[in-house]
């Protein structure tokens, strides 16, 4: 794990004693007087008092809050403070570090001590990495209702450690408020999010060392109680596999643990609904292919004992689960998952399973003009085009079920079969969804478009170009020849 742990994820900032106080009344004035008279650690407070009717909002995070006030103009310098204190309740204010609500403190001294704790040098870690090129939300246009196409990570974050900017359509990390719980990693369908200290490559190579053993995934804090249980199973193949944050578990990590160790896997501790959804998804897959579960969860010592006994009884029904695959940094989680599942499916056909963030699509090939808007929309390479043969190709196992391709389709000929994965060889290879004959320029013979697209354009412009043979002919010409026939000598047309 240490081989893959970067050293540059440690950060520090200097927090100045600048605070904004939003509220009105005698209590506010009394607190300002107490804070100004506080001389702890030779701190001189810079205080800005804002009445509730003048407060328009706040952006930023600890050490760098920008306060929006009614009296500020576009030319005004924004008010920047390190911390904000609210005597008045605002429902739209995020509960993040550096934001203090007076009613949550027993007395002024307790609040002042909290303020002092955030003054001076402040060190923190950056626990997450975001690859925006893989994100199903980042810089995509909004849906009709203004929402984005994913942002599942934002939905599970309880601390504002990750948030979305719907104006810029961006996902942003806030390491100052991130508690590294791992839930955002577990729900990300593409692998755009990862824990810096526990990359997929690192976990894969760790799991490879467990070949011949049964990995028991747990946090270090659970080690003593697990060792007590394992004393009762001397000679068993169960071996602890310490993970700093098991809540990052998703389908691709679970599958990697199974295949790299070549064994069923034990999971110990309390897991989130997202973790359990991933675990059940992989178990449904292995039930279809092999006829048994491969992931077993225990939340206490007695359940762990029962689970170990269950696994021991299943050892005689072992199948070849092993498959070694080392992911690289450029691969999406979907690409890794696809390669791993194909190792089990190969030429077989095991039916369909209900898997989150997976879908099949149907394309009305008769109406598709191969404009390739769907290809441009897809960021997991589920949809690609073959320029040599004018084909629209789709790989079912790479689809995240985001729906962006269907919304981007100008002809509205794409329909989506959500939450499903077909365990058959065809799902793991590119198959043709639409095809068109190439259209050659009537002047030079160069291929520059598809037959259907030219036919559609002619249909749209026929009434406008009626009676003008040169303009009608220009539709069937490549860019170079179009200019020649429109602006060249009319006698040469």
Coordinates of C-alpha atoms in Angstrom, one line a residue:
X1 CA 0.0 0.0 0.0
X2 CA 2.8 2.4 0.9
X3 CA 4.4 1.9 -2.6
X4 CA 1.2 3.6 -4.0
X5 CA 0.7 6.2 -1.4
X6 CA 1.7 9.7 -2.6
X7 CA 3.4 12.1 -0.3
X8 CA 2.0 15.2 -1.9
X9 CA -1.5 14.8 -0.5
X10 CA -0.6 16.8 2.7
X11 CA -1.5 20.5 2.6
X12 CA -1.4 23.4 5.0
X13 CA -2.9 26.9 5.0
X14 CA -2.7 29.9 7.3
X15 CA -6.0 31.0 8.7
X16 CA -6.3 34.7 9.7
X17 CA -8.5 35.9 12.6
X18 CA -11.1 37.3 10.2
X19 CA -14.7 36.6 11.0
X20 CA -18.1 37.7 9.6
X21 CA -21.0 37.8 12.1
X22 CA -24.5 37.6 10.6
X23 CA -27.3 38.6 13.0
X24 CA -29.0 41.4 14.8
X25 CA -29.8 42.3 18.4
X26 CA -28.3 42.7 21.8
X27 CA -26.9 39.2 21.8
X28 CA -24.8 39.9 18.7
X29 CA -23.4 43.1 20.2
X30 CA -22.5 41.5 23.5
X31 CA -20.7 38.6 21.7
X32 CA -18.7 41.1 19.5
X33 CA -17.6 42.9 22.7
X34 CA -16.5 39.7 24.3
X35 CA -14.7 38.5 21.2
X36 CA -12.9 41.9 20.8
X37 CA -11.8 41.8 24.5
X38 CA -10.4 38.2 24.1
X39 CA -6.6 38.2 24.1
X40 CA -5.9 34.5 23.7
X41 CA -2.6 33.8 22.0
X42 CA -2.2 37.5 21.1
X43 CA -5.0 37.2 18.5
X44 CA -6.5 40.5 17.2
X45 CA -9.8 39.7 15.6
X46 CA -11.0 41.5 12.5
X47 CA -14.8 41.4 12.7
X48 CA -17.4 42.3 10.1
X49 CA -21.0 42.6 11.3
X50 CA -23.7 42.0 8.7
X51 CA -27.4 42.3 9.4
X52 CA -29.6 39.4 8.1
X53 CA -31.3 41.5 5.5
X54 CA -28.0 42.4 3.9
X55 CA -26.7 38.8 3.8
X56 CA -27.1 37.4 0.3
X57 CA -25.0 34.2 0.6
X58 CA -21.5 32.8 1.1
X59 CA -19.2 30.8 -1.1
X60 CA -15.9 29.0 -0.4
X61 CA -14.6 27.1 2.6
X62 CA -12.6 27.4 5.8
X63 CA -10.1 30.2 5.4
X64 CA -11.5 31.5 2.2
X65 CA -15.2 32.5 2.5
X66 CA -16.6 35.1 0.2
X67 CA -19.6 36.9 1.7
X68 CA -22.2 38.3 -0.7
X69 CA -23.9 41.5 0.6
X70 CA -26.8 43.5 -0.7
X71 CA -24.8 46.7 -0.8
X72 CA -21.9 45.3 -2.8
X73 CA -21.7 46.2 -6.5
X74 CA -20.0 44.4 -9.3
X75 CA -17.0 46.7 -8.9
X76 CA -16.8 46.3 -5.1
X77 CA -14.0 44.2 -3.6
X78 CA -15.7 41.0 -2.2
X79 CA -15.6 40.5 1.6
X80 CA -13.3 37.6 2.3
X81 CA -13.1 36.1 5.8
X82 CA -11.8 32.9 7.4
X83 CA -14.9 32.0 9.4
X84 CA -18.5 32.9 9.6
X85 CA -20.8 33.0 12.6
X86 CA -24.6 32.9 12.3
X87 CA -26.9 34.3 14.9
X88 CA -29.8 34.0 12.4
X89 CA -30.8 30.8 10.7
X90 CA -30.4 30.4 7.0
X91 CA -31.6 27.1 5.5
X92 CA -29.4 27.3 2.5
X93 CA -26.1 27.6 4.4
X94 CA -23.9 24.5 4.3
X95 CA -22.7 23.0 7.6
X96 CA -19.0 23.0 6.8
X97 CA -15.8 23.7 8.8
X98 CA -15.5 27.4 9.6
X99 CA -19.3 28.0 9.6
X100 CA -20.6 28.3 13.2
X101 CA -24.2 28.4 14.3
X102 CA -24.5 30.1 17.7
X103 CA -27.4 27.9 19.0
X104 CA -25.0 24.9 18.8
X105 CA -22.7 26.2 21.5
X106 CA -23.4 26.2 25.2
X107 CA -21.9 29.7 25.8
X108 CA -19.7 32.4 24.2
X109 CA -16.5 30.9 25.6
X110 CA -17.1 27.6 23.8
X111 CA -17.8 29.4 20.5
X112 CA -14.6 31.5 20.9
X113 CA -12.5 28.5 21.6
X114 CA -13.9 26.9 18.4
X115 CA -12.9 30.0 16.5
X116 CA -9.4 30.0 18.0
X117 CA -8.9 26.4 16.9
X118 CA -9.1 27.5 13.3
X119 CA -6.6 30.4 13.6
X120 CA -3.0 30.0 12.5
X121 CA -1.4 27.1 10.6
X122 CA -3.9 24.4 9.7
X123 CA -2.8 21.1 8.2
X124 CA -5.0 18.7 6.3
X125 CA -4.9 15.9 3.8
X126 CA -6.4 15.6 0.3
X127 CA -8.0 12.2 0.5
X128 CA -9.6 12.0 -2.9
X129 CA -8.7 12.2 -6.6
X130 CA -11.1 13.3 -9.3
X131 CA -10.6 12.6 -13.0
X132 CA -13.1 15.0 -14.7
X133 CA -12.7 13.2 -18.0
X134 CA -14.4 10.2 -16.7
X135 CA -17.1 12.0 -14.7
X136 CA -20.7 11.6 -15.9
X137 CA -21.6 15.1 -14.6
X138 CA -18.5 17.3 -15.3
X139 CA -19.0 19.8 -18.2
X140 CA -22.0 18.1 -19.6
X141 CA -25.1 20.1 -20.5
X142 CA -27.9 20.0 -18.0
X143 CA -31.1 18.1 -18.4
X144 CA -34.4 19.8 -19.1
X145 CA -35.0 20.2 -15.4
X146 CA -31.6 21.8 -14.8
X147 CA -30.1 18.8 -13.1
X148 CA -27.0 16.9 -14.3
X149 CA -26.6 13.3 -15.4
X150 CA -25.1 11.8 -12.3
X151 CA -23.7 13.6 -9.2
X152 CA -24.3 10.4 -7.2
X153 CA -21.2 11.4 -5.2
X154 CA -22.8 14.7 -4.1
X155 CA -25.9 12.8 -3.0
X156 CA -24.1 10.6 -0.5
X157 CA -21.7 13.2 0.9
X158 CA -22.7 14.3 4.4
X159 CA -20.0 16.9 5.0
X160 CA -19.8 19.1 1.8
X161 CA -16.5 17.4 1.0
X162 CA -17.7 17.1 -2.6
X163 CA -20.2 19.4 -4.2
X164 CA -21.6 20.4 -7.6
X165 CA -21.6 23.7 -9.4
X166 CA -24.6 23.6 -11.6
X167 CA -23.8 27.0 -13.2
X168 CA -20.5 25.6 -14.5
X169 CA -21.7 22.0 -14.5
X170 CA -18.7 20.9 -12.5
X171 CA -18.0 18.5 -9.6
X172 CA -15.6 20.1 -7.1
X173 CA -13.7 18.6 -4.2
X174 CA -13.4 20.3 -0.8
X175 CA -10.7 18.5 1.1
X176 CA -11.0 20.7 4.1
X177 CA -14.5 19.3 4.8
X178 CA -13.9 15.7 3.5
X179 CA -13.8 13.1 6.2
X180 CA -12.6 10.4 3.8
X181 CA -15.7 8.2 4.4
X182 CA -15.3 6.6 0.9
X183 CA -19.0 6.6 0.0
X184 CA -18.5 8.9 -3.0
X185 CA -16.0 6.4 -4.4
X186 CA -18.4 3.5 -3.9
X187 CA -21.2 5.1 -5.9
X188 CA -19.2 6.6 -8.8
X189 CA -20.1 4.5 -11.8
X190 CA -17.0 5.4 -13.9
X191 CA -14.2 5.4 -11.4
X192 CA -13.7 9.1 -11.8
X193 CA -13.3 9.3 -8.0
X194 CA -10.8 7.3 -6.0
X195 CA -9.0 7.5 -2.7
X196 CA -5.5 8.7 -3.2
X197 CA -4.0 6.3 -0.7
X198 CA -6.0 3.3 -2.0
X199 CA -6.0 3.2 -5.7
X200 CA -7.5 0.4 -7.7
X201 CA -4.1 -0.7 -8.8
X202 CA -2.8 -0.8 -5.2
X203 CA -5.7 -2.9 -4.0
X204 CA -5.4 -5.2 -7.0
X205 CA -1.7 -6.0 -6.3
X206 CA -2.4 -6.4 -2.6
X207 CA -5.2 -8.9 -3.3
X208 CA -2.8 -10.8 -5.6
X209 CA -0.7 -11.7 -2.6
X210 CA -3.7 -13.6 -1.1
X211 CA -3.6 -16.3 -3.7
X212 CA -4.3 -19.6 -1.9
X213 CA -6.0 -17.7 1.0
X214 CA -9.5 -16.4 1.8
X215 CA -9.2 -12.6 2.2
X216 CA -11.0 -11.2 5.2
X217 CA -11.5 -7.4 4.4
X218 CA -11.6 -5.2 7.5
X219 CA -10.5 -2.0 9.0
X220 CA -7.5 -1.9 11.3
X221 CA -9.7 -0.9 14.2
X222 CA -11.5 -4.3 14.0
X223 CA -8.3 -6.4 14.0
X224 CA -8.3 -7.4 17.7
X225 CA -11.8 -8.9 17.7
X226 CA -11.2 -10.6 14.3
X227 CA -8.0 -12.2 15.6
X228 CA -9.9 -13.6 18.6
X229 CA -12.3 -15.3 16.2
X230 CA -9.5 -16.6 14.0
X231 CA -7.9 -18.3 17.0
X232 CA -10.8 -20.7 16.9
X233 CA -10.1 -21.6 13.3
X234 CA -6.4 -22.6 13.4
X235 CA -5.3 -24.0 10.1
X236 CA -8.0 -22.1 8.1
X237 CA -7.1 -20.2 5.0
X238 CA -8.8 -17.0 6.2
X239 CA -6.2 -14.2 6.3
X240 CA -7.0 -10.5 7.3
X241 CA -6.9 -8.0 4.5
X242 CA -6.7 -4.5 6.1
X243 CA -8.3 -1.7 4.1
X244 CA -8.1 1.8 5.5
X245 CA -11.7 2.6 4.4
X246 CA -13.9 -0.4 3.4
X247 CA -16.7 2.0 2.5
X248 CA -15.0 2.5 -0.9
X249 CA -16.1 -1.0 -1.9
X250 CA -17.8 -1.0 -5.3
X251 CA -18.4 -3.7 -8.0
X252 CA -14.9 -3.4 -9.6
X253 CA -13.1 -3.5 -6.3
X254 CA -15.1 -6.5 -5.0
X255 CA -14.5 -8.3 -8.3
X256 CA -10.8 -7.6 -8.2
X257 CA -10.5 -9.0 -4.7
X258 CA -12.2 -12.2 -5.8
X259 CA -10.3 -12.8 -9.0
X260 CA -6.9 -11.7 -7.8
X261 CA -7.1 -14.0 -4.7
X262 CA -8.9 -16.7 -6.7
X263 CA -11.2 -17.2 -3.7
X264 CA -14.4 -16.2 -2.0
X265 CA -14.0 -13.1 0.1
X266 CA -15.1 -12.3 3.6
X267 CA -16.1 -8.7 4.5
X268 CA -16.3 -7.6 8.1
X269 CA -17.8 -4.5 9.6
X270 CA -20.7 -2.1 9.0
X271 CA -21.2 -1.4 5.3
X272 CA -23.3 1.3 3.6
X273 CA -26.3 0.7 1.4
X274 CA -24.1 1.4 -1.6
X275 CA -21.6 -1.2 -0.5
X276 CA -24.3 -3.8 -0.1
X277 CA -25.8 -3.0 -3.5
X278 CA -22.4 -3.6 -5.1
X279 CA -21.9 -6.8 -3.1
X280 CA -25.3 -8.2 -4.0
X281 CA -24.7 -7.2 -7.7
X282 CA -21.5 -9.3 -7.8
X283 CA -23.1 -12.2 -5.9
X284 CA -26.0 -12.2 -8.4
X285 CA -23.4 -12.4 -11.2
X286 CA -21.5 -15.3 -9.6
X287 CA -24.8 -17.1 -8.8
X288 CA -25.7 -17.0 -12.5
X289 CA -22.2 -18.1 -13.7
X290 CA -21.0 -20.5 -11.0
X291 CA -24.1 -21.2 -8.9
X292 CA -22.9 -19.7 -5.6
X293 CA -22.1 -16.4 -3.8
X294 CA -18.5 -15.2 -3.6
X295 CA -18.9 -12.3 -1.1
X296 CA -19.9 -12.9 2.5
X297 CA -20.6 -10.1 5.0
X298 CA -20.4 -10.4 8.8
X299 CA -21.0 -7.4 11.2
X300 CA -20.0 -9.0 14.5
X301 CA -17.9 -11.8 15.9
X302 CA -20.7 -14.5 16.0
X303 CA -21.7 -13.8 12.4
X304 CA -18.0 -14.0 11.4
X305 CA -17.7 -17.5 13.0
X306 CA -20.9 -18.6 11.2
X307 CA -19.6 -17.2 7.9
X308 CA -16.2 -18.9 8.2
X309 CA -17.9 -22.2 8.8
X310 CA -20.2 -21.6 5.8
X311 CA -17.2 -20.9 3.5
X312 CA -15.3 -24.0 4.8
X313 CA -18.3 -26.2 3.9
X314 CA -18.2 -24.7 0.3
X315 CA -14.5 -25.3 -0.3
X316 CA -15.3 -28.6 -2.0
X317 CA -17.5 -26.7 -4.5
X318 CA -14.7 -24.5 -5.7
X319 CA -14.5 -23.2 -9.3
X320 CA -11.7 -21.4 -11.0
X321 CA -12.4 -17.8 -9.9
X322 CA -8.8 -16.6 -10.5
X323 CA -8.0 -14.0 -13.1
X324 CA -5.0 -11.6 -13.0
X325 CA -5.6 -8.2 -14.5
X326 CA -3.5 -5.1 -13.6
X327 CA -5.5 -1.9 -14.4
X328 CA -3.7 1.3 -15.5
X329 CA -4.4 4.9 -14.6
X330 CA -6.1 5.7 -17.9
X331 CA -8.8 3.0 -17.6
X332 CA -12.3 3.7 -16.3
X333 CA -13.8 1.4 -13.7
X334 CA -16.2 0.2 -16.5
X335 CA -13.3 -0.9 -18.7
X336 CA -11.7 -2.9 -15.8
X337 CA -15.0 -4.4 -14.8
X338 CA -15.7 -5.4 -18.4
X339 CA -12.4 -7.1 -18.9
X340 CA -12.7 -9.0 -15.6
X341 CA -16.3 -10.2 -16.2
X342 CA -15.4 -11.3 -19.7
X343 CA -12.8 -13.7 -18.2
X344 CA -15.7 -15.5 -16.5
X345 CA -18.3 -15.3 -19.3
X346 CA -16.1 -16.0 -22.3
X347 CA -18.3 -17.9 -24.8
X348 CA -21.0 -18.7 -22.4
X349 CA -24.5 -17.3 -22.0
X350 CA -25.8 -16.9 -18.4
X351 CA -28.8 -14.7 -18.8
X352 CA -29.4 -11.1 -17.6
X353 CA -28.7 -9.7 -14.1
X354 CA -29.9 -6.5 -12.5
X355 CA -26.8 -4.3 -12.0
X356 CA -26.8 -0.6 -11.1
X357 CA -25.1 1.8 -13.5
X358 CA -25.4 -0.7 -16.4
X359 CA -27.7 -0.6 -19.4
X360 CA -28.3 -1.8 -22.9
X361 CA -29.4 0.5 -25.7
X362 CA -31.5 0.0 -28.8
X363 CA -31.1 2.2 -31.9
X364 CA -33.6 2.6 -34.7
X365 CA -31.1 2.0 -37.5
X366 CA -33.5 3.1 -40.2
X367 CA -33.8 6.6 -38.7
X368 CA -30.3 7.0 -37.4
X369 CA -28.3 9.4 -39.7
X370 CA -24.9 8.6 -38.0
X371 CA -24.5 12.2 -36.9
X372 CA -22.4 10.7 -34.0
X373 CA -23.8 13.1 -31.4
X374 CA -24.2 10.0 -29.1
X375 CA -20.5 9.1 -29.6
X376 CA -19.4 12.6 -28.6
X377 CA -21.7 12.3 -25.6
X378 CA -20.3 9.0 -24.3
X379 CA -17.3 9.3 -22.1
X380 CA -16.8 5.6 -21.3
X381 CA -16.3 4.4 -24.9
X382 CA -19.5 2.4 -24.8
X383 CA -20.4 4.1 -28.1
X384 CA -17.8 4.5 -30.8
X385 CA -17.9 4.9 -34.6
X386 CA -16.1 3.1 -37.3
X387 CA -15.1 5.7 -39.8
X388 CA -13.9 3.2 -42.4
X389 CA -17.3 1.5 -42.7
X390 CA -19.7 4.2 -41.3
X391 CA -20.9 2.1 -38.4
X392 CA -22.2 3.0 -34.9
X393 CA -20.8 0.4 -32.5
X394 CA -21.9 -0.3 -28.9
X395 CA -20.3 -2.3 -26.1
X396 CA -22.9 -3.1 -23.5
X397 CA -20.5 -3.8 -20.6
X398 CA -19.1 -0.3 -20.7
X399 CA -22.5 1.6 -20.5
X400 CA -23.1 3.5 -17.2
X401 CA -26.9 4.1 -17.9
X402 CA -26.4 7.8 -17.7
X403 CA -28.8 8.5 -20.6
X404 CA -26.7 11.3 -22.1
X405 CA -26.6 9.6 -25.5
X406 CA -30.4 9.4 -25.8
X407 CA -30.8 13.1 -24.9
X408 CA -28.0 14.1 -27.3
X409 CA -29.5 12.1 -30.2
X410 CA -31.0 14.6 -32.7
X411 CA -33.3 12.0 -34.2
X412 CA -34.4 10.6 -30.9
X413 CA -33.9 7.0 -32.0
X414 CA -32.1 5.7 -28.9
X415 CA -33.9 3.9 -26.2
X416 CA -32.3 2.6 -23.0
X417 CA -32.9 -0.7 -21.1
X418 CA -31.7 0.4 -17.7
X419 CA -30.2 -1.6 -14.7
X420 CA -29.4 -4.6 -16.7
X421 CA -26.3 -6.5 -17.8
X422 CA -26.5 -9.5 -20.1
X423 CA -23.9 -12.2 -19.2
X424 CA -23.1 -13.2 -22.8
X425 CA -20.0 -12.8 -25.0
X426 CA -21.7 -10.2 -27.2
X427 CA -22.0 -7.8 -24.2
X428 CA -18.2 -7.6 -24.0
X429 CA -17.5 -6.8 -27.7
X430 CA -18.6 -4.0 -30.0
X431 CA -21.7 -4.7 -32.0
X432 CA -23.2 -2.8 -34.8
X433 CA -26.2 -0.6 -33.8
X434 CA -26.6 1.4 -37.0
X435 CA -25.0 1.5 -40.5
X436 CA -25.2 3.7 -43.5
X437 CA -23.7 3.7 -47.0
X438 CA -21.0 6.3 -47.6
X439 CA -21.9 9.2 -49.8
X440 CA -19.4 10.3 -52.4
X441 CA -19.0 13.9 -53.6
X442 CA -20.7 14.2 -57.0
X443 CA -17.8 16.3 -58.2
X444 CA -14.6 14.7 -57.0
X445 CA -15.9 11.3 -55.7
X446 CA -14.5 11.8 -52.2
X447 CA -16.5 10.2 -49.4
X448 CA -17.5 13.0 -47.0
X449 CA -20.9 12.0 -45.4
X450 CA -23.5 9.3 -45.1
X451 CA -26.3 8.7 -47.5
X452 CA -29.0 9.2 -44.9
X453 CA -27.6 12.5 -43.7
X454 CA -27.4 13.9 -47.2
X455 CA -31.0 12.8 -47.8
X456 CA -32.2 14.5 -44.7
X457 CA -30.4 17.7 -45.5
X458 CA -31.9 17.7 -49.0
X459 CA -35.3 17.2 -47.5
X460 CA -34.9 20.1 -45.1
X461 CA -33.5 22.5 -47.8
X462 CA -35.5 21.4 -50.8
X463 CA -38.2 24.1 -50.4
X464 CA -35.6 26.8 -49.8
X465 CA -33.4 25.8 -52.7
X466 CA -36.2 25.1 -55.1
X467 CA -35.4 26.2 -58.7
X468 CA -31.7 26.7 -57.9
X469 CA -29.9 23.7 -59.4
X470 CA -26.5 24.9 -58.2
X471 CA -27.5 25.1 -54.6
X472 CA -29.2 21.7 -54.7
X473 CA -26.1 20.2 -56.2
X474 CA -23.9 21.9 -53.5
X475 CA -25.6 19.7 -50.9
X476 CA -24.1 16.6 -52.6
X477 CA -20.6 18.1 -52.7
X478 CA -17.7 18.0 -50.2
X479 CA -16.6 21.3 -48.6
X480 CA -13.9 22.0 -51.3
X481 CA -16.2 21.3 -54.3
X482 CA -19.1 23.2 -52.7
X483 CA -17.1 26.4 -52.8
X484 CA -16.0 25.8 -56.4
X485 CA -19.5 25.3 -57.8
X486 CA -21.1 28.1 -55.9
X487 CA -18.5 30.8 -56.5
X488 CA -16.9 29.4 -59.7
X489 CA -17.8 30.4 -63.3
X490 CA -21.4 29.4 -63.8
X491 CA -20.6 27.9 -67.2
X492 CA -18.5 25.2 -65.5
X493 CA -21.3 24.0 -63.3

